[in-house]
mmCIF file of C-alpha atoms in Angstrom:
data_model
loop_
_atom_site.group_PDB
_atom_site.id
_atom_site.type_symbol
_atom_site.label_atom_id
_atom_site.label_comp_id
_atom_site.label_asym_id
_atom_site.label_seq_id
_atom_site.Cartn_x
_atom_site.Cartn_y
_atom_site.Cartn_z
ATOM 1 C CA MET A 149 61.448 -28.322 109.843
ATOM 2 C CA LYS A 150 64.217 -26.511 111.695
ATOM 3 C CA ARG A 151 64.587 -22.887 110.654
ATOM 4 C CA PHE A 152 67.759 -20.982 111.501
ATOM 5 C CA LYS A 153 66.833 -17.331 111.731
ATOM 6 C CA THR A 154 70.207 -16.132 112.995
ATOM 7 C CA ILE A 155 73.800 -17.144 112.371
ATOM 8 C CA SER A 156 74.370 -17.374 116.134
ATOM 9 C CA GLU A 157 71.565 -19.926 116.389
ATOM 10 C CA PHE A 158 73.165 -22.049 113.677
ATOM 11 C CA HIS A 159 76.607 -21.868 115.339
ATOM 12 C CA GLN A 160 75.123 -22.967 118.635
ATOM 13 C CA PHE A 161 73.256 -25.856 117.000
ATOM 14 C CA ARG A 162 76.400 -27.056 115.214
ATOM 15 C CA GLN A 163 78.532 -26.533 118.344
ATOM 16 C CA LEU A 164 80.736 -24.011 116.546
ATOM 17 C CA PRO A 165 82.436 -21.080 118.308
ATOM 18 C CA ALA A 166 80.160 -18.074 118.724
ATOM 19 C CA PRO A 167 80.368 -15.840 115.621
ATOM 20 C CA GLU A 168 82.434 -12.671 115.835
ATOM 21 C CA HIS A 169 79.695 -10.791 113.988
ATOM 22 C CA PRO A 170 75.927 -11.401 114.342
ATOM 23 C CA LEU A 171 75.331 -11.090 110.576
ATOM 24 C CA PHE A 172 78.419 -12.792 109.159
ATOM 25 C CA SER A 173 80.718 -15.699 109.946
ATOM 26 C CA VAL A 174 83.490 -17.713 108.340
ATOM 27 C CA THR A 175 84.597 -21.020 109.841
ATOM 28 C CA GLU A 176 87.401 -23.362 108.870
ATOM 29 C CA ILE A 177 86.262 -26.935 109.348
ATOM 30 C CA ASP A 178 89.302 -28.947 110.338
ATOM 31 C CA LEU A 179 89.653 -32.682 109.952
ATOM 32 C CA VAL A 180 87.292 -33.518 112.801
ATOM 33 C CA LYS A 181 85.060 -36.474 113.479
ATOM 34 C CA ARG A 182 81.564 -36.119 114.870
ATOM 35 C CA GLN A 183 78.580 -38.356 115.433
ATOM 36 C CA VAL A 184 75.552 -37.920 113.197
ATOM 37 C CA ASP A 185 72.215 -38.908 114.672
ATOM 38 C CA THR A 186 69.809 -41.155 112.779
ATOM 39 C CA ALA A 187 66.831 -38.834 113.247
ATOM 40 C CA ALA A 188 65.707 -37.434 109.892
ATOM 41 C CA MET A 189 65.565 -33.663 109.771
ATOM 42 C CA SER A 190 65.028 -30.820 107.361
ATOM 43 C CA TRP A 191 66.077 -27.213 107.741
ATOM 44 C CA CYS A 192 66.504 -23.888 106.017
ATOM 45 C CA TYR A 193 68.415 -20.663 106.618
ATOM 46 C CA ASP A 194 67.400 -17.020 106.702
ATOM 47 C CA PHE A 195 70.860 -16.260 105.334
ATOM 48 C CA TYR A 196 73.235 -17.234 102.523
ATOM 49 C CA ALA A 197 75.568 -20.205 103.021
ATOM 50 C CA ILE A 198 78.659 -21.054 100.990
ATOM 51 C CA GLY A 199 80.220 -24.408 101.785
ATOM 52 C CA MET A 200 83.491 -25.808 100.537
ATOM 53 C CA LYS A 201 83.486 -29.217 102.155
ATOM 54 C CA ARG A 202 84.596 -32.798 102.006
ATOM 55 C CA VAL A 203 82.539 -35.125 104.165
ATOM 56 C CA SER A 204 83.103 -38.860 104.470
ATOM 57 C CA PHE A 205 80.465 -41.119 106.001
ATOM 58 C CA SER A 206 81.128 -44.554 107.431
ATOM 59 C CA ASN A 207 77.703 -45.807 106.299
ATOM 60 C CA HIS A 208 75.000 -44.921 103.814
ATOM 61 C CA ILE A 209 73.495 -41.441 103.981
ATOM 62 C CA ASN A 210 70.596 -39.831 102.148
ATOM 63 C CA PHE A 211 71.004 -36.095 101.739
ATOM 64 C CA ARG A 212 68.432 -34.090 99.825
ATOM 65 C CA TYR A 213 68.342 -30.511 98.688
ATOM 66 C CA GLY A 214 64.788 -29.577 97.821
ATOM 67 C CA GLN A 215 63.650 -32.719 95.984
ATOM 68 C CA GLN A 216 67.062 -33.778 94.687
ATOM 69 C CA PRO A 217 69.435 -36.413 96.172
ATOM 70 C CA PHE A 218 73.043 -35.436 96.741
ATOM 71 C CA ASP A 219 76.203 -37.356 97.649
ATOM 72 C CA PHE A 220 78.393 -35.217 99.891
ATOM 73 C CA ASN A 221 81.487 -37.126 98.824
ATOM 74 C CA GLU A 222 81.099 -35.740 95.292
ATOM 75 C CA GLY A 223 80.477 -32.057 95.883
ATOM 76 C CA ILE A 224 83.047 -29.540 96.939
ATOM 77 C CA LEU A 225 81.569 -26.038 96.594
ATOM 78 C CA SER A 226 77.871 -25.362 97.069
ATOM 79 C CA PHE A 227 75.689 -22.283 97.465
ATOM 80 C CA VAL A 228 72.457 -22.103 99.454
ATOM 81 C CA ALA A 229 70.219 -19.035 99.342
ATOM 82 C CA PRO A 230 67.812 -18.007 102.111
ATOM 83 C CA ASN A 231 64.591 -20.048 102.441
ATOM 84 C CA GLN A 232 65.845 -23.056 100.485
ATOM 85 C CA VAL A 233 65.038 -26.353 102.198
ATOM 86 C CA LEU A 234 67.590 -29.111 102.846
ATOM 87 C CA SER A 235 66.864 -32.506 104.370
ATOM 88 C CA LEU A 236 68.970 -35.294 105.843
ATOM 89 C CA SER A 237 68.231 -38.925 106.679
ATOM 90 C CA ILE A 238 70.726 -41.570 107.816
ATOM 91 C CA GLU A 239 70.188 -45.307 108.014
ATOM 92 C CA THR A 240 72.391 -45.923 111.051
ATOM 93 C CA LYS A 241 74.077 -43.746 113.640
ATOM 94 C CA GLN A 242 77.542 -43.085 112.362
ATOM 95 C CA GLU A 243 80.668 -41.012 112.491
ATOM 96 C CA THR A 244 81.639 -38.444 109.856
ATOM 97 C CA THR A 245 84.978 -36.943 108.932
ATOM 98 C CA GLN A 246 84.810 -33.485 107.406
ATOM 99 C CA SER A 247 87.026 -30.600 106.391
ATOM 100 C CA GLY A 248 86.661 -27.359 104.476
ATOM 101 C CA TRP A 249 85.128 -23.918 104.953
ATOM 102 C CA LEU A 250 81.706 -22.543 105.810
ATOM 103 C CA LEU A 251 80.705 -18.966 105.068
ATOM 104 C CA LEU A 252 77.394 -17.533 106.330
ATOM 105 C CA ILE A 253 76.096 -14.131 105.218
ATOM 106 C CA HIS A 254 72.886 -12.549 106.429
ATOM 107 C CA PRO A 255 71.269 -10.267 103.792
ATOM 108 C CA ASP A 256 71.333 -7.410 106.336
ATOM 109 C CA PHE A 257 75.136 -7.583 106.357
ATOM 110 C CA LEU A 258 75.131 -6.577 102.686
ATOM 111 C CA TRP A 259 72.879 -3.560 103.188
ATOM 112 C CA ASN A 260 74.231 -0.429 101.505
ATOM 113 C CA THR A 261 77.011 -2.352 99.742
ATOM 114 C CA SER A 262 77.616 -3.215 96.087
ATOM 115 C CA LEU A 263 76.550 -6.827 96.760
ATOM 116 C CA ALA A 264 73.162 -5.954 98.239
ATOM 117 C CA LYS A 265 71.456 -6.233 94.846
ATOM 118 C CA SER A 266 74.081 -7.933 92.713
ATOM 119 C CA ILE A 267 74.492 -11.073 94.853
ATOM 120 C CA ARG A 268 71.398 -12.668 93.303
ATOM 121 C CA LYS A 269 72.641 -12.092 89.755
ATOM 122 C CA PHE A 270 74.675 -15.290 90.093
ATOM 123 C CA ASP A 271 72.562 -18.188 88.845
ATOM 124 C CA PHE A 272 74.279 -20.740 91.083
ATOM 125 C CA TRP A 273 72.254 -19.611 94.123
ATOM 126 C CA ASP A 274 69.352 -21.401 92.452
ATOM 127 C CA TYR A 275 71.268 -24.560 91.553
ATOM 128 C CA SER A 276 70.565 -27.732 93.482
ATOM 129 C CA VAL A 277 73.325 -28.982 95.770
ATOM 130 C CA HIS A 278 73.848 -32.025 93.537
ATOM 131 C CA GLU A 279 74.854 -29.453 90.893
ATOM 132 C CA SER A 280 77.745 -28.267 93.054
ATOM 133 C CA LEU A 281 80.980 -26.951 91.621
ATOM 134 C CA PHE A 282 83.796 -29.466 91.228
ATOM 135 C CA LEU A 283 87.100 -27.645 91.645
ATOM 136 C CA SER A 284 90.520 -28.441 90.235
ATOM 137 C CA ALA A 285 93.423 -28.317 92.706
ATOM 138 C CA LYS A 286 94.470 -24.916 91.337
ATOM 139 C CA GLU A 287 90.942 -23.505 91.592
ATOM 140 C CA GLU A 288 90.526 -24.835 95.107
ATOM 141 C CA ALA A 289 93.803 -23.217 96.183
ATOM 142 C CA MET A 290 92.630 -19.853 94.806
ATOM 143 C CA LEU A 291 89.353 -20.026 96.726
ATOM 144 C CA VAL A 292 91.037 -21.212 99.923
ATOM 145 C CA HIS A 293 93.252 -18.123 99.701
ATOM 146 C CA ILE A 294 90.138 -15.928 99.551
ATOM 147 C CA PHE A 295 88.565 -17.769 102.498
ATOM 148 C CA GLN A 296 91.778 -17.191 104.452
ATOM 149 C CA ASN A 297 91.733 -13.474 103.622
ATOM 150 C CA ILE A 298 88.122 -13.238 104.796
ATOM 151 C CA LEU A 299 88.967 -15.148 107.993
ATOM 152 C CA GLN A 300 91.900 -12.834 108.718
ATOM 153 C CA GLU A 301 89.689 -9.765 108.372
ATOM 154 C CA TYR A 302 86.895 -11.461 110.323
ATOM 155 C CA ASN A 303 89.217 -12.076 113.278
ATOM 156 C CA ALA A 304 90.757 -8.597 113.178
ATOM 157 C CA ASN A 305 89.516 -5.616 115.147
ATOM 158 C CA ILE A 306 86.398 -4.251 113.443
ATOM 159 C CA ASP A 307 86.817 -0.777 111.968
ATOM 160 C CA ARG A 308 85.134 1.260 109.251
ATOM 161 C CA PHE A 309 87.080 -0.575 106.532
ATOM 162 C CA SER A 310 86.278 -4.129 107.676
ATOM 163 C CA LYS A 311 82.919 -4.560 105.996
ATOM 164 C CA GLN A 312 84.006 -3.236 102.600
ATOM 165 C CA ILE A 313 87.142 -5.393 102.606
ATOM 166 C CA ILE A 314 85.067 -8.496 103.380
ATOM 167 C CA VAL A 315 82.513 -7.583 100.698
ATOM 168 C CA SER A 316 85.327 -7.128 98.158
ATOM 169 C CA GLN A 317 86.642 -10.599 98.972
ATOM 170 C CA LEU A 318 83.116 -12.011 98.678
ATOM 171 C CA GLU A 319 82.747 -10.427 95.247
ATOM 172 C CA SER A 320 85.998 -12.088 94.167
ATOM 173 C CA LEU A 321 84.843 -15.440 95.535
ATOM 174 C CA LEU A 322 81.517 -15.252 93.681
ATOM 175 C CA SER A 323 83.136 -14.067 90.442
ATOM 176 C CA TYR A 324 85.668 -16.904 90.505
ATOM 177 C CA ALA A 325 82.888 -19.399 91.240
ATOM 178 C CA ASP A 326 80.972 -18.067 88.230
ATOM 179 C CA ARG A 327 84.056 -18.499 86.043
ATOM 180 C CA PHE A 328 84.730 -22.005 87.337
ATOM 181 C CA TYR A 329 81.125 -23.050 86.751
ATOM 182 C CA HIS A 330 81.420 -21.964 83.114
ATOM 183 C CA ARG A 331 84.618 -23.985 82.881
ATOM 184 C CA GLN A 332 82.761 -26.977 84.318
ATOM 185 C CA PHE A 333 80.020 -26.681 81.712
ATOM 186 C CA ILE A 334 82.688 -26.963 79.007
ATOM 187 C CA THR A 335 85.072 -29.560 80.498
ATOM 188 C CA ARG A 336 82.369 -32.022 81.557
ATOM 189 C CA GLU A 337 81.647 -32.451 77.876
ATOM 190 C CA LYS A 338 80.404 -36.050 77.857
ATOM 191 C CA ALA A 339 77.878 -35.609 80.674
ATOM 192 C CA ASN A 340 76.655 -32.285 79.328
ATOM 193 C CA HIS A 341 76.181 -33.523 75.771
ATOM 194 C CA GLN A 342 74.326 -36.557 77.108
ATOM 195 C CA LEU A 343 72.009 -34.083 78.808
ATOM 196 C CA LEU A 344 71.560 -32.223 75.506
ATOM 197 C CA ASP A 345 70.681 -35.511 73.811
ATOM 198 C CA LYS A 346 68.109 -36.222 76.533
ATOM 199 C CA LEU A 347 66.678 -32.730 76.092
ATOM 200 C CA GLU A 348 66.272 -33.302 72.357
ATOM 201 C CA THR A 349 64.535 -36.630 73.032
ATOM 202 C CA ILE A 350 62.187 -35.080 75.611
ATOM 203 C CA LEU A 351 61.185 -32.311 73.197
ATOM 204 C CA GLU A 352 60.750 -34.712 70.284
ATOM 205 C CA ASP A 353 58.588 -37.055 72.346
ATOM 206 C CA TYR A 354 56.504 -34.210 73.752
ATOM 207 C CA PHE A 355 55.875 -32.585 70.364
ATOM 208 C CA SER A 356 54.869 -35.977 68.979
ATOM 209 C CA SER A 357 52.418 -36.736 71.781
ATOM 210 C CA GLU A 358 48.871 -35.737 72.640
ATOM 211 C CA GLU A 359 50.197 -33.662 75.559
ATOM 212 C CA LEU A 360 50.955 -30.830 73.174
ATOM 213 C CA VAL A 361 47.233 -30.409 72.468
ATOM 214 C CA THR A 362 45.928 -31.202 75.951
ATOM 215 C CA LYS A 363 48.550 -29.381 78.042
ATOM 216 C CA GLY A 364 50.018 -26.821 75.667
ATOM 217 C CA LEU A 365 53.685 -26.072 75.085
ATOM 218 C CA PRO A 366 56.198 -27.713 77.433
ATOM 219 C CA THR A 367 57.363 -25.395 80.190
ATOM 220 C CA VAL A 368 60.924 -24.788 81.331
ATOM 221 C CA GLN A 369 59.945 -26.282 84.702
ATOM 222 C CA TYR A 370 58.670 -29.451 83.028
ATOM 223 C CA ILE A 371 61.879 -29.852 81.000
ATOM 224 C CA SER A 372 64.181 -29.289 83.995
ATOM 225 C CA GLU A 373 62.214 -31.682 86.216
ATOM 226 C CA THR A 374 62.294 -34.373 83.536
ATOM 227 C CA LEU A 375 66.057 -33.919 83.212
ATOM 228 C CA ASN A 376 66.445 -33.852 87.027
ATOM 229 C CA VAL A 377 68.260 -30.500 87.042
ATOM 230 C CA SER A 378 67.283 -27.088 88.344
ATOM 231 C CA PRO A 379 65.917 -24.556 85.819
ATOM 232 C CA SER A 380 68.774 -22.147 86.569
ATOM 233 C CA TYR A 381 71.472 -24.783 86.071
ATOM 234 C CA LEU A 382 69.888 -25.902 82.800
ATOM 235 C CA ARG A 383 69.657 -22.301 81.564
ATOM 236 C CA SER A 384 73.310 -21.620 82.389
ATOM 237 C CA LEU A 385 74.497 -24.870 80.828
ATOM 238 C CA LEU A 386 72.559 -24.315 77.601
ATOM 239 C CA LYS A 387 73.747 -20.711 77.367
ATOM 240 C CA VAL A 388 77.361 -21.878 77.432
ATOM 241 C CA LEU A 389 76.929 -24.883 75.103
ATOM 242 C CA THR A 390 74.371 -23.534 72.615
ATOM 243 C CA GLY A 391 74.148 -19.776 73.178
ATOM 244 C CA GLN A 392 70.414 -20.175 73.858
ATOM 245 C CA ASN A 393 68.288 -20.635 76.949
ATOM 246 C CA THR A 394 65.733 -23.401 77.535
ATOM 247 C CA GLN A 395 62.760 -21.367 76.304
ATOM 248 C CA GLN A 396 64.536 -20.532 73.058
ATOM 249 C CA LEU A 397 65.287 -24.218 72.411
ATOM 250 C CA ILE A 398 61.631 -25.088 73.038
ATOM 251 C CA HIS A 399 60.630 -22.434 70.515
ATOM 252 C CA ASP A 400 63.190 -23.729 67.993
ATOM 253 C CA LYS A 401 61.680 -27.207 68.222
ATOM 254 C CA LEU A 402 58.241 -25.672 67.856
ATOM 255 C CA ILE A 403 59.226 -23.800 64.681
ATOM 256 C CA GLU A 404 60.802 -26.967 63.305
ATOM 257 C CA LYS A 405 57.512 -28.830 63.776
ATOM 258 C CA ALA A 406 55.519 -25.900 62.381
ATOM 259 C CA LYS A 407 57.655 -25.830 59.216
ATOM 260 C CA GLU A 408 57.143 -29.554 58.826
ATOM 261 C CA LYS A 409 53.345 -29.223 59.030
ATOM 262 C CA LEU A 410 53.338 -26.246 56.677
ATOM 263 C CA SER A 411 55.379 -28.263 54.187
ATOM 264 C CA VAL A 412 53.608 -31.619 54.144
ATOM 265 C CA THR A 413 49.984 -30.844 55.115
ATOM 266 C CA ASN A 414 47.185 -28.617 53.877
ATOM 267 C CA PHE A 415 46.226 -27.529 57.383
ATOM 268 C CA SER A 416 45.527 -23.849 57.810
ATOM 269 C CA SER A 417 47.742 -21.680 59.969
ATOM 270 C CA SER A 418 45.068 -21.702 62.710
ATOM 271 C CA GLU A 419 44.773 -25.496 62.639
ATOM 272 C CA ILE A 420 48.540 -25.849 62.930
ATOM 273 C CA ALA A 421 48.575 -23.363 65.797
ATOM 274 C CA TYR A 422 46.010 -25.381 67.757
ATOM 275 C CA ALA A 423 47.824 -28.638 66.960
ATOM 276 C CA LEU A 424 51.011 -27.131 68.398
ATOM 277 C CA GLY A 425 49.377 -26.183 71.680
ATOM 278 C CA PHE A 426 48.511 -22.521 71.062
ATOM 279 C CA GLU A 427 45.210 -21.208 72.366
ATOM 280 C CA HIS A 428 45.405 -18.170 70.102
ATOM 281 C CA PRO A 429 46.583 -18.483 66.460
ATOM 282 C CA GLN A 430 47.811 -14.878 66.564
ATOM 283 C CA SER A 431 50.415 -15.880 69.159
ATOM 284 C CA PHE A 432 51.679 -18.657 66.906
ATOM 285 C CA THR A 433 51.883 -16.321 63.904
ATOM 286 C CA LYS A 434 53.773 -13.719 65.924
ATOM 287 C CA LEU A 435 56.317 -16.258 67.213
ATOM 288 C CA PHE A 436 56.779 -17.876 63.794
ATOM 289 C CA LYS A 437 57.406 -14.504 62.169
ATOM 290 C CA SER A 438 59.872 -13.465 64.880
ATOM 291 C CA LYS A 439 61.883 -16.642 64.244
ATOM 292 C CA THR A 440 61.726 -16.790 60.427
ATOM 293 C CA ASN A 441 60.907 -13.232 59.310
ATOM 294 C CA LEU A 442 57.954 -14.770 57.443
ATOM 295 C CA SER A 443 54.347 -15.389 58.349
ATOM 296 C CA PRO A 444 53.267 -19.062 58.244
ATOM 297 C CA LEU A 445 51.366 -18.390 54.982
ATOM 298 C CA ALA A 446 54.330 -16.618 53.401
ATOM 299 C CA TYR A 447 56.623 -19.500 54.427
ATOM 300 C CA ARG A 448 54.278 -22.031 52.772
ATOM 301 C CA GLN A 449 54.142 -19.919 49.600
ATOM 302 C CA SER A 450 57.953 -19.692 49.538
ATOM 303 C CA LEU A 451 58.132 -23.471 49.208
ATOM 304 C CA ASN A 452 56.361 -23.423 45.832
#
């Protein structure tokens, strides 16, 4: 695996002009054609990367981010955090046509700025590349304007104001991306509600299977992997569409099943707890009461 420890190293590898700053760079990728070798490779950065790109390939290409496939022709804005692994494999040597922008930020550049801690508050750093942001023409124009402002400051003479001005533009870029992602969760209604239907099916099947007893409650990681989305993307999507995160929906399904067993069986609270994957009945009782304001026994009595 190729690891890019410095931005200068990455620029040299990609045959880009040497960066003006060792910890920060912004590059406009014009409509240029370049050959892509067939050798498979994987790599990661020691810095943040924001790419707004369109790449067209003359033949088939397999691009993976972590364990997920991604078609470059579909994505337009993607975010890669330090230490996240990307991989690339191509069936035949081919030519690509690409355009867009590439922004690289080393964490040291953000030291002693407002973004030093707040940059990781944005969930999209943990999204997979196939969960990239699809921009409308108006949104793209707004972000291009910010990239141009950053480029202008990047190419200007460095003074004591330069860093803060760039950081302010970065904050705007990230805030707009956050807004546009929330818009995407809402406007891609059909795909998102299909995902919600799949989530309901996964939970129903799991709670009806022996896995609940043998493996315990389903984890957020299990749900996201089964849905083929990252945990962060799933959490953000559910928060927008349902107002709840993945763990809360798992617990809701659990309480639904618990109520059903309390209603139609004579099992004790402890037996129901074990049947629902709890090692300790006290944990089940505590969760049930937090969700219903009643203990399992009190709920059963309320049905009579």
